[in-house]
Tab-separated table of C-alpha atoms and ligand atoms in Angstrom:
chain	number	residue	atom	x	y	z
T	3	UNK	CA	0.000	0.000	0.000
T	4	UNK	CA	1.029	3.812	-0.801
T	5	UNK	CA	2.550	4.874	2.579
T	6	UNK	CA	0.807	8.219	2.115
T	7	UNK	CA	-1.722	9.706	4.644
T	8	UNK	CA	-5.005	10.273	3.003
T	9	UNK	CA	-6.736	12.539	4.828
T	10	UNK	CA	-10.308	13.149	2.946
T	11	UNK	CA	-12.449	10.622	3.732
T	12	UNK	CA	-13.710	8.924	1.156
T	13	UNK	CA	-10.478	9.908	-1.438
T	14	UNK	CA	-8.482	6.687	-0.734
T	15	UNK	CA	-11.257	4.564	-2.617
T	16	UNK	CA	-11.679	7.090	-5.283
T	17	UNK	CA	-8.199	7.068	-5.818
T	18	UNK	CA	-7.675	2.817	-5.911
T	19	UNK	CA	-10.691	3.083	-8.779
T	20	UNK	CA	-8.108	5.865	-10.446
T	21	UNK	CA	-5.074	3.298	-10.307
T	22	UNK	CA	-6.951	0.770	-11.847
T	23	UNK	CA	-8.328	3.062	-14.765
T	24	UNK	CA	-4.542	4.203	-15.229
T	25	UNK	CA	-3.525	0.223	-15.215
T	26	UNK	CA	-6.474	0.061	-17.830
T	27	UNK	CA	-5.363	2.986	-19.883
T	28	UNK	CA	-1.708	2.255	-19.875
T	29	UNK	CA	-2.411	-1.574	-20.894
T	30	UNK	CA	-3.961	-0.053	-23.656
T	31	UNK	CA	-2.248	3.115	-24.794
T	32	UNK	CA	0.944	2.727	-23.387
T	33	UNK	CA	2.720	5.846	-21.590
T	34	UNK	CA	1.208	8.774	-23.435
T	35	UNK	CA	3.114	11.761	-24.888
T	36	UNK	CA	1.003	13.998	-27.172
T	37	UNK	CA	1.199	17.896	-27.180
T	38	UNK	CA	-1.187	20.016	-24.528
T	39	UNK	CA	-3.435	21.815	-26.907
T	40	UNK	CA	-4.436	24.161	-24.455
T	41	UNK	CA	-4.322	28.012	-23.864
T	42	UNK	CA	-6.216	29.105	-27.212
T	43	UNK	CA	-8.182	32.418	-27.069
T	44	UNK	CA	-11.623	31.084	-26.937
T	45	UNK	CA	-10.693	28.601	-24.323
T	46	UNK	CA	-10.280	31.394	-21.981
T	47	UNK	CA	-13.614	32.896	-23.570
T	48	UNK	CA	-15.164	29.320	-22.316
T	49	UNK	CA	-13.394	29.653	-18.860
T	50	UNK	CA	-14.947	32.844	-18.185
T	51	UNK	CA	-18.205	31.690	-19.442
T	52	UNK	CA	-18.233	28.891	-17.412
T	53	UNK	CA	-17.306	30.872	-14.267
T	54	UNK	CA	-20.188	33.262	-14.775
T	55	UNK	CA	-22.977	30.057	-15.393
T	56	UNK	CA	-21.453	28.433	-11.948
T	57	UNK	CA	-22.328	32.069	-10.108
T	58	UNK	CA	-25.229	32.500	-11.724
T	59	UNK	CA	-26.861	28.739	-10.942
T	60	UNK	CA	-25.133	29.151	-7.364
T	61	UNK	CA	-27.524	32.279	-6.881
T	62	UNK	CA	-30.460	30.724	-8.176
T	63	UNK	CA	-33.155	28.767	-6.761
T	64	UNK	CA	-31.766	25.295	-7.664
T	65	UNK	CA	-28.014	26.321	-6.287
T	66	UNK	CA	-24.803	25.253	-7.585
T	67	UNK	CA	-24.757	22.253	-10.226
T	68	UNK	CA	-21.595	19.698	-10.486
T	69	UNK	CA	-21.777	19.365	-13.835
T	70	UNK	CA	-21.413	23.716	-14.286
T	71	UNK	CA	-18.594	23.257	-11.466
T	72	UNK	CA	-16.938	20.488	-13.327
T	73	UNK	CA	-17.027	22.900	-16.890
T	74	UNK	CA	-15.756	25.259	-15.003
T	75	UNK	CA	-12.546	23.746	-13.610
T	76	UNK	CA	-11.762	22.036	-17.196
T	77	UNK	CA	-12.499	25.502	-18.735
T	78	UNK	CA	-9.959	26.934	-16.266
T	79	UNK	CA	-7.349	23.906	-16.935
T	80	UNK	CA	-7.999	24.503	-21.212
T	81	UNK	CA	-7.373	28.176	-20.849
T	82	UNK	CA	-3.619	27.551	-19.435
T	83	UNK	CA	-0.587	27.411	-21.643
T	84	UNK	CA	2.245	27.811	-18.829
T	85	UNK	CA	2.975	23.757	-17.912
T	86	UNK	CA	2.976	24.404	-14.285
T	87	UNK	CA	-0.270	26.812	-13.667
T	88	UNK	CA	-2.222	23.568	-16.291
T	89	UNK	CA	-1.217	21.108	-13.997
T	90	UNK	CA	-2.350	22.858	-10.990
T	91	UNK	CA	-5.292	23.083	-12.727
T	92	UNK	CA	-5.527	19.655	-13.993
T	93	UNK	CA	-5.010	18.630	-9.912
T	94	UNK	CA	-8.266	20.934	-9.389
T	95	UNK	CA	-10.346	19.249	-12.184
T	96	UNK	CA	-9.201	15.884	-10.667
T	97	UNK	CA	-10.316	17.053	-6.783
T	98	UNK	CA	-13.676	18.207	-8.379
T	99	UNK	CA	-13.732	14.779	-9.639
T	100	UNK	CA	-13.551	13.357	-6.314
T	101	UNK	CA	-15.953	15.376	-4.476
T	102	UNK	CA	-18.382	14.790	-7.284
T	103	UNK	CA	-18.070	10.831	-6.802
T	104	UNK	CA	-18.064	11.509	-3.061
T	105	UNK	CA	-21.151	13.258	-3.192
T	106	UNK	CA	-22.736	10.401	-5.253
T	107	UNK	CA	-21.480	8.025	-2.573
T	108	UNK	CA	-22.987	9.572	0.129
T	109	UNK	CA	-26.567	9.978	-1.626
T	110	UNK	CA	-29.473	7.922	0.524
T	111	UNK	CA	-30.708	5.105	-1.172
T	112	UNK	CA	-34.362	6.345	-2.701
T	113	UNK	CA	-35.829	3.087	-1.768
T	114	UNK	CA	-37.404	1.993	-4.441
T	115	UNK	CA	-37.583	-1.687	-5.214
T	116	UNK	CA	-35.869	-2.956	-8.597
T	117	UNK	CA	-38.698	-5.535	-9.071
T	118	UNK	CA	-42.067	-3.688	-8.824
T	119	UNK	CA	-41.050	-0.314	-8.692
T	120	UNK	CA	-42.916	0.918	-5.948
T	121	UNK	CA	-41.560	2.312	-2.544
T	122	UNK	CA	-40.165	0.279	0.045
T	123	UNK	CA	-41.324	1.450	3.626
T	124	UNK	CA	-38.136	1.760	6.141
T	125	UNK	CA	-37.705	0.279	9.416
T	126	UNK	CA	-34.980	0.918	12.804
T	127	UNK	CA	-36.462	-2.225	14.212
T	128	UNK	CA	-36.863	-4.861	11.235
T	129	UNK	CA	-34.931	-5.697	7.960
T	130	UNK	CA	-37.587	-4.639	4.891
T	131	UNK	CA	-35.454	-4.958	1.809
T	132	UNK	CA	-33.060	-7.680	0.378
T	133	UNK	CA	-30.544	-7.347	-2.640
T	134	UNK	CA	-26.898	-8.512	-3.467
T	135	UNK	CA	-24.009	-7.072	-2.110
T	136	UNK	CA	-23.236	-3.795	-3.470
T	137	UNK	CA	-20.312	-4.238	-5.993
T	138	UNK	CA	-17.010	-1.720	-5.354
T	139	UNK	CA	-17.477	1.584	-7.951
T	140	UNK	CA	-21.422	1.209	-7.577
T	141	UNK	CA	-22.614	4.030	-5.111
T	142	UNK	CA	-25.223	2.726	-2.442
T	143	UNK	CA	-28.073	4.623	-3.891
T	144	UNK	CA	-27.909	2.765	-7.263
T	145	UNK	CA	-27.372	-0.414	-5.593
T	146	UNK	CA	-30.693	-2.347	-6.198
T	147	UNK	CA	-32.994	-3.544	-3.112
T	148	UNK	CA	-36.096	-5.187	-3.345
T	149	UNK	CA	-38.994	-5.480	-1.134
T	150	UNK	CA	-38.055	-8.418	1.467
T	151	UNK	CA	-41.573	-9.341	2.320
T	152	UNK	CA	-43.160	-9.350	-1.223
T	153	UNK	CA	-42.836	-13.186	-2.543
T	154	UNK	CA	-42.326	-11.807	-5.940
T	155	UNK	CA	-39.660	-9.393	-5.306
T	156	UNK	CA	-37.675	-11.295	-2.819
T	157	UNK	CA	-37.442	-13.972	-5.902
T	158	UNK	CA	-36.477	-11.254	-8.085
T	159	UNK	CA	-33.594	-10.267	-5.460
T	160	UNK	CA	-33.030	-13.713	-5.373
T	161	UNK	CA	-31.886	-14.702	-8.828
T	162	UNK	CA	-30.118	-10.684	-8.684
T	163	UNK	CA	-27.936	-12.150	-5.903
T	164	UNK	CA	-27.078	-15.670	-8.211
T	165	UNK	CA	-26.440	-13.385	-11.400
T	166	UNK	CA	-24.038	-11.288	-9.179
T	167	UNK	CA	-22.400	-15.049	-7.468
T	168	UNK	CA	-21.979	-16.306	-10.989
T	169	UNK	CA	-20.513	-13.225	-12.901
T	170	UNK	CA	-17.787	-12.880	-10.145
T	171	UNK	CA	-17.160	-16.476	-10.586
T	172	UNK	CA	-16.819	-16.022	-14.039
T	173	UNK	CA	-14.041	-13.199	-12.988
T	174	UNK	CA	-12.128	-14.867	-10.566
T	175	UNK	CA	-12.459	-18.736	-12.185
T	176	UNK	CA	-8.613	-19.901	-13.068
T	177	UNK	CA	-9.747	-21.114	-16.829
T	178	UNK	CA	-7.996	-23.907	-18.211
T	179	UNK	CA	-7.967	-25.259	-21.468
T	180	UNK	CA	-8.517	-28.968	-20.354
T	181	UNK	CA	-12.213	-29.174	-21.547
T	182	UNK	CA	-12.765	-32.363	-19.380
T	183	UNK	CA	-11.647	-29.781	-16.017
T	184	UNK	CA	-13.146	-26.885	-17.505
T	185	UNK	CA	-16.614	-28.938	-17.465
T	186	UNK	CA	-15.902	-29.757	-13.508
T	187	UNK	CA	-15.395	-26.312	-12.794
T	188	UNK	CA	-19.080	-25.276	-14.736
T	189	UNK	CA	-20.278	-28.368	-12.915
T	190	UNK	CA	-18.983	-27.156	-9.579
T	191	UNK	CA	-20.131	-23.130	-9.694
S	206	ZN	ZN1	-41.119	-4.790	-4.770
């Protein structure tokens, strides 16, 4: 593990889900060298744009808006020619980034159950919706639940939970190309 102190909570997960979409890009890609691209006139024109829509849907009724935040900071990072001052700036679009995910992470779950789509009632003294185990990367709010005393829906979350068993079997199986093994292993999962 990195023997750095992350402080944020939340960050150190956000940034394992980073390190494996760098593993995934650089399998891919390689290490990347291209020219920046940035500092052109009418990127600043955007940045300032974009700084004006954040203030302006900050002051309205609705409030600020991560998506007008987000603009804002890539605006900010397009805009800037000088190598150091863009890579401040791309460290600012990455920290929106974060916040943005934790945010998402740290929604409620609406309670609404994948099967019949109607509300699930909540409980502090009695369990009143089943589902599979949340998978890493998927917030807790778009995790599916399903209403635990409905016959219907607790089937529903049923087969949900053997769909998620056999797809991370699938993912963590060792595959071998004996057929006559490969057959025990379907056999056995
Ligand atoms: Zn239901």
């Amino acid at each position: 593990m990195y023997p750095t102190l992350i402080r944020t909570p939340g960050l150190a997960r956000f940034t394992a889900h980073v390190d494996d979409e760098r593993q995934a890009q650089l399998a891919k890609f390689g290490d990347q060298h291209h020219p920046d691209g940035t500092g052109a006139k009418y990127y600043v024109g955007m940045a300032d744009q974009a700084r004006e829509d954040t203030e302006n849907a900050a002051e309205s009724v609705n409030g600020p808006r991560w998506s007008l935040i987000l603009l804002e900071e890539v605006y900010q990072a397009l805009a800037e020619a000088d190598p150091a001052r863009l890579r401040a700036e791309l460290v600012q679009v990455a920290a929106v980034c974060a916040a943005w995910a934790r945010d998402i992470d740290s929604r409620p779950h609406p309670m609404v159950c994948a099967h019949c789509g109607e509300q699930i009632e909540t409980s502090e003294i009695r369990n009143t919706w089943s589902g599979p185990l949340k998978v890493p990367g998927v917030p807790e709010c778009a995790s599916p639940r399903y209403h635990i005393d409905r016959p219907e829906c607790r089937a529903a979350s049923g087969r949900a939970c053997d769909e998620q068993k056999a797809a991370h079997q699938a993912r963590t199986a060792v595959r071998t190309p004996d057929p006559a093994v490969r057959a025990g292993q379907d056999d056995a999962s």
